[in-house]
PDB file of C-alpha atoms in Angstrom:
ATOM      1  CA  UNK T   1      18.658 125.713   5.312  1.00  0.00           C
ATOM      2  CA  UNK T   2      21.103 122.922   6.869  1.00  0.00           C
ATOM      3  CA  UNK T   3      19.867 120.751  10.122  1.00  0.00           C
ATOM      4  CA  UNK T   4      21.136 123.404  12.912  1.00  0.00           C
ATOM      5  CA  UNK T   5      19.233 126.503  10.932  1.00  0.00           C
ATOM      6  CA  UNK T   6      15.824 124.157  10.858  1.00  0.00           C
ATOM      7  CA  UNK T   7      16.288 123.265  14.442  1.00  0.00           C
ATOM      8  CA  UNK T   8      16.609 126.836  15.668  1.00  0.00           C
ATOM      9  CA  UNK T   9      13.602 127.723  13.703  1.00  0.00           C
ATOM     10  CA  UNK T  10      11.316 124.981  16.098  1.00  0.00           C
ATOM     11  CA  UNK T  11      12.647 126.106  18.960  1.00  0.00           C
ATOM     12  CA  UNK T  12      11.927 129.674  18.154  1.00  0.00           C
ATOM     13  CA  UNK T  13       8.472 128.507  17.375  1.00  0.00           C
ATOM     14  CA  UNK T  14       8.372 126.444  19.748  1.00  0.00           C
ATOM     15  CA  UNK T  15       8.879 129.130  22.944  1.00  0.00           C
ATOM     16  CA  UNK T  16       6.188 131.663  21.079  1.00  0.00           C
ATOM     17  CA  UNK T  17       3.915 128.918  21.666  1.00  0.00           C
ATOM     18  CA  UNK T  18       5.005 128.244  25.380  1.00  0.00           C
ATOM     19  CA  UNK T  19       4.781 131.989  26.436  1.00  0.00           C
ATOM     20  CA  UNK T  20       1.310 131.905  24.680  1.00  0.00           C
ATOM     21  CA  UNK T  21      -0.047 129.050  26.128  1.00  0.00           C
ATOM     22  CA  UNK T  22      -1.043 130.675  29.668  1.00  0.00           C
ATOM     23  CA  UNK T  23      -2.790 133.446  27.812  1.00  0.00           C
ATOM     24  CA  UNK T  24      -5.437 131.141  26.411  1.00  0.00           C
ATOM     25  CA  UNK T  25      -8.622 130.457  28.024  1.00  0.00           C
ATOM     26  CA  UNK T  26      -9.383 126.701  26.765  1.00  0.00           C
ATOM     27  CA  UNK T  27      -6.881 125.301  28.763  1.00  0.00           C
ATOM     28  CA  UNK T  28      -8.838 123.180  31.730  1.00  0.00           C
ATOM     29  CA  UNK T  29      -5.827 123.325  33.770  1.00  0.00           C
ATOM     30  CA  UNK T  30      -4.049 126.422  35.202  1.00  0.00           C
ATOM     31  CA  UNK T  31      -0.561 127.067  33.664  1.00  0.00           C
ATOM     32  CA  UNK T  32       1.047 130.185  34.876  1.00  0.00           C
ATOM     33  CA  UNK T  33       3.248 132.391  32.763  1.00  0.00           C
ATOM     34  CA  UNK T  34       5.736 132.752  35.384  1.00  0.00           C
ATOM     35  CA  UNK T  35       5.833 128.713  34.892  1.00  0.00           C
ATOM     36  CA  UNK T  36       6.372 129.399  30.714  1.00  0.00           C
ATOM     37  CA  UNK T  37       9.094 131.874  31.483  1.00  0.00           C
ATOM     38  CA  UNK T  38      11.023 129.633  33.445  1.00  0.00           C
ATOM     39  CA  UNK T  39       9.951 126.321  30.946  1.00  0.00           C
ATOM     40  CA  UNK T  40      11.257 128.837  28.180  1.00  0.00           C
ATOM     41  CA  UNK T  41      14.803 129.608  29.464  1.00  0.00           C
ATOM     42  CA  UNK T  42      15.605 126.190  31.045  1.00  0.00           C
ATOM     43  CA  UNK T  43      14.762 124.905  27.486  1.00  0.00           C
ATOM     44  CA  UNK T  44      17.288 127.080  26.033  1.00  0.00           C
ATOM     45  CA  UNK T  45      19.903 126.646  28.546  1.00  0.00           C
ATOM     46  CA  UNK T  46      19.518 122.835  28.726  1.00  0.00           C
ATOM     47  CA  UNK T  47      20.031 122.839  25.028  1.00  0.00           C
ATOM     48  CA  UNK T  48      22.795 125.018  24.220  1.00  0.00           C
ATOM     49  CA  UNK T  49      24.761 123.501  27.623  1.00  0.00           C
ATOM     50  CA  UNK T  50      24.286 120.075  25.140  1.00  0.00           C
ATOM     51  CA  UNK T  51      25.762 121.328  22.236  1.00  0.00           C
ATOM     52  CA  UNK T  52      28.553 122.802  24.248  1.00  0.00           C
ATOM     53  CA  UNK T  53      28.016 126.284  24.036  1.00  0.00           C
ATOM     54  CA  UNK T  54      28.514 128.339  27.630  1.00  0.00           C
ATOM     55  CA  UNK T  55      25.873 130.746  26.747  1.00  0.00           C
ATOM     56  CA  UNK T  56      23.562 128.345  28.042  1.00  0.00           C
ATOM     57  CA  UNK T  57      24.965 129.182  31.456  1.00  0.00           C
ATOM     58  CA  UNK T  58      23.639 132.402  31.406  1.00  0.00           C
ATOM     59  CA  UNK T  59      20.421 132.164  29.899  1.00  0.00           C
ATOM     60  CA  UNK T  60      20.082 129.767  32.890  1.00  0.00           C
ATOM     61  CA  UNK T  61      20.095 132.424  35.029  1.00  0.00           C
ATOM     62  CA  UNK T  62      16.861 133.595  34.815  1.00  0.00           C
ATOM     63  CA  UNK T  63      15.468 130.126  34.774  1.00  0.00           C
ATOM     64  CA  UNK T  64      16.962 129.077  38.320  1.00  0.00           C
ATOM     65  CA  UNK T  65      15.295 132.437  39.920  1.00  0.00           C
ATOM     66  CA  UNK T  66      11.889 132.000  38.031  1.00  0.00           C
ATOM     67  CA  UNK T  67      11.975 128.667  39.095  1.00  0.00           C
ATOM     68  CA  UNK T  68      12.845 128.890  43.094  1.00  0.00           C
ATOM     69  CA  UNK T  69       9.670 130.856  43.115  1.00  0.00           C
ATOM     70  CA  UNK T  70       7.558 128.511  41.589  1.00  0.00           C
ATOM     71  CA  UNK T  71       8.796 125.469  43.667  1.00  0.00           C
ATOM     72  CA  UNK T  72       8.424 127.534  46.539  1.00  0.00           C
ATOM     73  CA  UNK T  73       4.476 127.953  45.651  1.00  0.00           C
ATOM     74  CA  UNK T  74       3.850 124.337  45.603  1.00  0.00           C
ATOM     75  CA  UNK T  75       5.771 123.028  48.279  1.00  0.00           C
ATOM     76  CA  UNK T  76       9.091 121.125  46.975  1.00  0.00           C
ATOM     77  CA  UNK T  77      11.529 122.979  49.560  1.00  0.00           C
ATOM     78  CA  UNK T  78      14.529 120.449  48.060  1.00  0.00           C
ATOM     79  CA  UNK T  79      14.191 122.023  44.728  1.00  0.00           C
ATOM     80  CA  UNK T  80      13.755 125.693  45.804  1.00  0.00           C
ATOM     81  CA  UNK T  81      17.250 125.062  47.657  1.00  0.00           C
ATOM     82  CA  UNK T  82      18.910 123.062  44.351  1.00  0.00           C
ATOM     83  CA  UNK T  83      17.657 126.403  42.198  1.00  0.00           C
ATOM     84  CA  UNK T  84      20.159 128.569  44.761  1.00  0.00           C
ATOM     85  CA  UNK T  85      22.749 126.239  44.338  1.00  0.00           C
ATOM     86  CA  UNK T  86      22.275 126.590  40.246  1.00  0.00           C
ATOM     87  CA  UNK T  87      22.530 129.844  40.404  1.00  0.00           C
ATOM     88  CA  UNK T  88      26.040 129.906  42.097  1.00  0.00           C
ATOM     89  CA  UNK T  89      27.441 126.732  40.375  1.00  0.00           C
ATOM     90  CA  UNK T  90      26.428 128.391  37.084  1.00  0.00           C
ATOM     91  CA  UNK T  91      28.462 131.676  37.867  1.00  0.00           C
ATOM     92  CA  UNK T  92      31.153 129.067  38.592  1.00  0.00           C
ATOM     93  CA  UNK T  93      30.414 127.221  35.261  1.00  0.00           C
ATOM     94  CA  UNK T  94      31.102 130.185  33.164  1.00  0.00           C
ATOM     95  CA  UNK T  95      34.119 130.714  34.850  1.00  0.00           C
ATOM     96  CA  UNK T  96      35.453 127.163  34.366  1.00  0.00           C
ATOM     97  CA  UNK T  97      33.977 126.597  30.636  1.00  0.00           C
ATOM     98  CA  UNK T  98      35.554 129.397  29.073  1.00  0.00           C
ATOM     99  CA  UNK T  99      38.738 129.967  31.744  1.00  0.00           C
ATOM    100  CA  UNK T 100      39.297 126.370  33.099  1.00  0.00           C
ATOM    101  CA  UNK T 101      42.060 125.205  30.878  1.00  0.00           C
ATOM    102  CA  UNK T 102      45.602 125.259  30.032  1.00  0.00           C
ATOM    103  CA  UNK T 103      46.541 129.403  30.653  1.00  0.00           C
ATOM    104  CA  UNK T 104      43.109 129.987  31.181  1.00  0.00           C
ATOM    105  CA  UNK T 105      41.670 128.609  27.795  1.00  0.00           C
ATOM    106  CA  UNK T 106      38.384 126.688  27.608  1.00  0.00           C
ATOM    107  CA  UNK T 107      38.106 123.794  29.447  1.00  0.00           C
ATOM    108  CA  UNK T 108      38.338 120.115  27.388  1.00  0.00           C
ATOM    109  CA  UNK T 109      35.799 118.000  27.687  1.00  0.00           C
ATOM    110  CA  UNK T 110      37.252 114.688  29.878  1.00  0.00           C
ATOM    111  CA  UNK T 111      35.431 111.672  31.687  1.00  0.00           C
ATOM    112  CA  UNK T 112      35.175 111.701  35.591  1.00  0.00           C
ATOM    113  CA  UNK T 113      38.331 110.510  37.803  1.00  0.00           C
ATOM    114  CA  UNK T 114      37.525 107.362  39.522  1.00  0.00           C
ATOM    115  CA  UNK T 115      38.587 109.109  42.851  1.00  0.00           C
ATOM    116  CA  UNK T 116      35.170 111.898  42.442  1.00  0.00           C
ATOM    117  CA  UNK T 117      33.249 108.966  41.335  1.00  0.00           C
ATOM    118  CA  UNK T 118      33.741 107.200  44.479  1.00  0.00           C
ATOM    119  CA  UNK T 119      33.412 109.910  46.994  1.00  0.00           C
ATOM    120  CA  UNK T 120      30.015 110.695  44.757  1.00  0.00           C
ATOM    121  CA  UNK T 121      28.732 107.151  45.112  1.00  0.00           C
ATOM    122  CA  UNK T 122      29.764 107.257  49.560  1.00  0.00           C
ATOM    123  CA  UNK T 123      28.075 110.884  49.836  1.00  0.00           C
ATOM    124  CA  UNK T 124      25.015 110.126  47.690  1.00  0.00           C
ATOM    125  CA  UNK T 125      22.803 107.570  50.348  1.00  0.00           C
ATOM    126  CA  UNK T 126      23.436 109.671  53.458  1.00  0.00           C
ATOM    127  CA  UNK T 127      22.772 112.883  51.974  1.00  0.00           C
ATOM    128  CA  UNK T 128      19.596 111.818  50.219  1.00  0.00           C
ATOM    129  CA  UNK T 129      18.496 109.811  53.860  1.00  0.00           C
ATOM    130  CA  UNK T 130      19.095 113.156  55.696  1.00  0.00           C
ATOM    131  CA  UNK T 131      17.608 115.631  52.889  1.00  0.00           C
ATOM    132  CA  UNK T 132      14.543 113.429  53.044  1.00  0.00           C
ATOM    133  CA  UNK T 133      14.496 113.753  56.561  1.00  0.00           C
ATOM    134  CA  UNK T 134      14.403 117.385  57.004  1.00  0.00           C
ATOM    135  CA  UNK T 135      11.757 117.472  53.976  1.00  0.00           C
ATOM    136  CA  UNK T 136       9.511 115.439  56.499  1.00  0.00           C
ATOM    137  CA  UNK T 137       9.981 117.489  59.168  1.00  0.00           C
ATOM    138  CA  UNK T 138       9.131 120.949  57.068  1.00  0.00           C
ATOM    139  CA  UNK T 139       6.033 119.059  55.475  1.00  0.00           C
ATOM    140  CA  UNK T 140       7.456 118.997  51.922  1.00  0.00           C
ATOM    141  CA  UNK T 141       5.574 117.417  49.369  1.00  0.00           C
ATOM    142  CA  UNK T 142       7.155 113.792  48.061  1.00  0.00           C
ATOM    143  CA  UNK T 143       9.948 114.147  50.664  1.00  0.00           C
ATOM    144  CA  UNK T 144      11.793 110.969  49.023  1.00  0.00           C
ATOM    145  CA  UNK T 145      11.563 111.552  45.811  1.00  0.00           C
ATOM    146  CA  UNK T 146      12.026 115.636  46.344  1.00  0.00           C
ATOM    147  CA  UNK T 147      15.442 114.401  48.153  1.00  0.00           C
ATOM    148  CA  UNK T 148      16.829 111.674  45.371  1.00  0.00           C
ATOM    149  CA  UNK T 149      16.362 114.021  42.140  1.00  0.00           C
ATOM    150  CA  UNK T 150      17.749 116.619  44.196  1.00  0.00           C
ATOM    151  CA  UNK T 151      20.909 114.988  45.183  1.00  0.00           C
ATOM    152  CA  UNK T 152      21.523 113.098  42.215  1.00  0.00           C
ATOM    153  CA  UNK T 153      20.773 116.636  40.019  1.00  0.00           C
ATOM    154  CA  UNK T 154      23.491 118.575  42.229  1.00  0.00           C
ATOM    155  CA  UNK T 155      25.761 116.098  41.624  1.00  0.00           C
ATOM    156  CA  UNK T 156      24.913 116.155  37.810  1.00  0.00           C
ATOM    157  CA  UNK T 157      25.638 120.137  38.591  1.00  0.00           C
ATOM    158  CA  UNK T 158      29.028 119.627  39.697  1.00  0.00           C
ATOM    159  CA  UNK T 159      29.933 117.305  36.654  1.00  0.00           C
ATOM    160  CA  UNK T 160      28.818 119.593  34.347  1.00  0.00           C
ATOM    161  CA  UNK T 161      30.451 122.420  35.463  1.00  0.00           C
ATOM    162  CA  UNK T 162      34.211 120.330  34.595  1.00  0.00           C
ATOM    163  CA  UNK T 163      32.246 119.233  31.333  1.00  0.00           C
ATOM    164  CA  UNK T 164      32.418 115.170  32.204  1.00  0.00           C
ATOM    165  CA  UNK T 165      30.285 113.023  30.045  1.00  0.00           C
ATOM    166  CA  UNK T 166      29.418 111.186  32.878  1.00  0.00           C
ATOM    167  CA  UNK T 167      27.054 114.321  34.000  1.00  0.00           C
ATOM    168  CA  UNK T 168      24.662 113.274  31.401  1.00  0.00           C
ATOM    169  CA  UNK T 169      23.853 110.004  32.393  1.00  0.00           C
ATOM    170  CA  UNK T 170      23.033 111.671  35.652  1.00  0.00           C
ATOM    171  CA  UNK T 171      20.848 114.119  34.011  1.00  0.00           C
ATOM    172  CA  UNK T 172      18.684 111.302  32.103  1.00  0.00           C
ATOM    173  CA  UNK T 173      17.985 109.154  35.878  1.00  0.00           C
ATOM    174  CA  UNK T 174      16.960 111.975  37.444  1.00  0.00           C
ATOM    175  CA  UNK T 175      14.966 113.795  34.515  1.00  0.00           C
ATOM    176  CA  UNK T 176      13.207 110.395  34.283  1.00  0.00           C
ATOM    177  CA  UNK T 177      11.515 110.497  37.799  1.00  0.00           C
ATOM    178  CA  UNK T 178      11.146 114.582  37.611  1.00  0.00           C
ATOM    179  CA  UNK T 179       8.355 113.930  34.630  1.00  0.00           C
ATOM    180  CA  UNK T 180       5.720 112.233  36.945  1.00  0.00           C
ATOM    181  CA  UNK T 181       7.020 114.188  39.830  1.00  0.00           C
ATOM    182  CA  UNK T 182       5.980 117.554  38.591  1.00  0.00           C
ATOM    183  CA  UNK T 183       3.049 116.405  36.996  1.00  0.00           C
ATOM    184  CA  UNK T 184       1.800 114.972  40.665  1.00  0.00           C
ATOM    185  CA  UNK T 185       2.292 118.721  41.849  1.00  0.00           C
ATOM    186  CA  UNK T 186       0.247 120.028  39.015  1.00  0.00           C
ATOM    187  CA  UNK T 187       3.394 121.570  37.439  1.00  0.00           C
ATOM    188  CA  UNK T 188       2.329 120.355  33.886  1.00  0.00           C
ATOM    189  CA  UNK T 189       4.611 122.466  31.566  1.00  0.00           C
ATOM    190  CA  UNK T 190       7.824 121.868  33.994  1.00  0.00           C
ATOM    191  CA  UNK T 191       6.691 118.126  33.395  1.00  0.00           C
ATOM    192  CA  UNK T 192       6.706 118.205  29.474  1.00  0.00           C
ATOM    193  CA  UNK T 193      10.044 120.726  30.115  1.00  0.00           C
ATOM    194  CA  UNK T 194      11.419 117.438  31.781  1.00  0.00           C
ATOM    195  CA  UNK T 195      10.272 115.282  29.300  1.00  0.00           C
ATOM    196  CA  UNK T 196      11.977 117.650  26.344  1.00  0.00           C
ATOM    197  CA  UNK T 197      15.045 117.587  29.194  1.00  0.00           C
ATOM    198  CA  UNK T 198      15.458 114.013  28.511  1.00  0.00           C
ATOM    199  CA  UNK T 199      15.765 114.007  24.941  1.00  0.00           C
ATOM    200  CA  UNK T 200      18.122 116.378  25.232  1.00  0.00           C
ATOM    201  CA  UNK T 201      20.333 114.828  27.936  1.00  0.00           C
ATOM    202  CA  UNK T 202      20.347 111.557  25.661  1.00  0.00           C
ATOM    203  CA  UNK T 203      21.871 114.208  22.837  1.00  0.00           C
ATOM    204  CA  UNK T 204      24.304 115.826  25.079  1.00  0.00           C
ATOM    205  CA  UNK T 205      25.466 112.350  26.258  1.00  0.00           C
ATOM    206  CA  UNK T 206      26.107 111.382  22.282  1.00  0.00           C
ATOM    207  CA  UNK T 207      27.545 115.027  21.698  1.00  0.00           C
ATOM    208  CA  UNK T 208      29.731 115.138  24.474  1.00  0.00           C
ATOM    209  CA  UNK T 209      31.362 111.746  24.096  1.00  0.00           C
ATOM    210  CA  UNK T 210      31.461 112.778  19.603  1.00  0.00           C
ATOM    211  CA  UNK T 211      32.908 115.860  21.249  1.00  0.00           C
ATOM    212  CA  UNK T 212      35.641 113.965  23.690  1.00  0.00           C
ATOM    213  CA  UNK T 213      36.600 111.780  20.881  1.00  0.00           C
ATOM    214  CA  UNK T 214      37.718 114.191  18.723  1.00  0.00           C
ATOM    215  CA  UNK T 215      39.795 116.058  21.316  1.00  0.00           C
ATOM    216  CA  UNK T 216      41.385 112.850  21.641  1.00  0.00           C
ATOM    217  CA  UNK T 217      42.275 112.084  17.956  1.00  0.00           C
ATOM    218  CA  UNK T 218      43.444 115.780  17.815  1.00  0.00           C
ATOM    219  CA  UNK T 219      46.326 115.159  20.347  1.00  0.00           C
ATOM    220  CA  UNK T 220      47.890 111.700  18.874  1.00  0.00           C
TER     221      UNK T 220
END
């Protein structure tokens, strides 16, 4: 069995055990298996989106919804909107993965245009200042840091969705402060989710630039 045969076996594994783990009794915390569902297909999604494969778009899907409920439960209002606006950027994503292109072929992988970096970098302050503000003023729970991972992860949306590498490094910031963030809110499975998110960003960073490369050598 080569490397990518052994790795889907773990992960196959690896959700059984998820989807199990609210069923069990020994467990001295409460983990919900509307939580698992949602840690189960963000998983997959995550990690097929970092190997390149659109498909990942889709099984995101049910992740976004599962997961706009649960942040609704405990309070983080920023991340019950940022699930809505997964759901329509990743209808969008499809579209521009596999019809973004030349004629409508998939889209290349490129790097982002200085021009979207810059009006990325003036938008983020303001719109992470006023998010935080109307998180106060609903009573959400860590208003600041609910605002910054939201900000910076619909921006890490966006550069996704035109497959930049530069959407990674995005991805690993804010999946760094989401680990203690949902762990605070006693969200401990979306907390190891984020951890396993990390990893994987860090591979999807190193696949997508292998990836660019070789579009590159392809065209000289």
């Amino acid at each position: 069995m080569n490397k990518n045969g052994i790795m889907l076996v773990f992960a196959v594994i690896g959700t059984v055990l998820i989807l199990i783990l609210p069923l069990q009794p020994i467990w001295s915390v409460q983990l919900s298996l509307l939580e698992a569902v949602a840690v189960v297909t963000s998983a997959w999604s995550v990690g097929l989106l970092a190997r390149n494969n659109p498909l990942g778009w889709w099984i995101g899907l049910v992740g976004v919804v599962t997961y706009a409920i649960i942040f609704y439960q405990v309070k983080l209002y920023a991340d019950v909107g940022i699930q809505i606006f997964y759901l329509i950027t990743s209808i969008q994503g499809i579209l521009i993965w596999l019809k973004g292109g030349e004629h409508q072929t998939e889209k290349p992988i490129s790097h982002l245009p200085k021009s979207q970096f810059i009006v990325s970098a003036i938008a983020f302050i303001p719109s992470v200042w006023g998010l935080r503000t109307v998180l106060i003023a609903i009573q959400g729970a860590a208003p600041f840091w609910d605002a910054l991972t939201t900000v910076g992860s619909a921006i890490a949306q966006l550069y996704l969705m035109e497959r930049y590498v530069e959407s990674w490094y995005l991805w690993i910031a804010v999946d760094v402060i989401y680990v203690p963030l949902y762990a605070s809110r006693g969200l401990y499975l979306t907390s190891g989710l984020y951890a396993v998110f990390l990893g994987m960003a860090i591979s999807g960073l190193y696949h997508f630039k292998a990836l660019y490369k070789q579009q590159s050598q392809s065209k000289i």
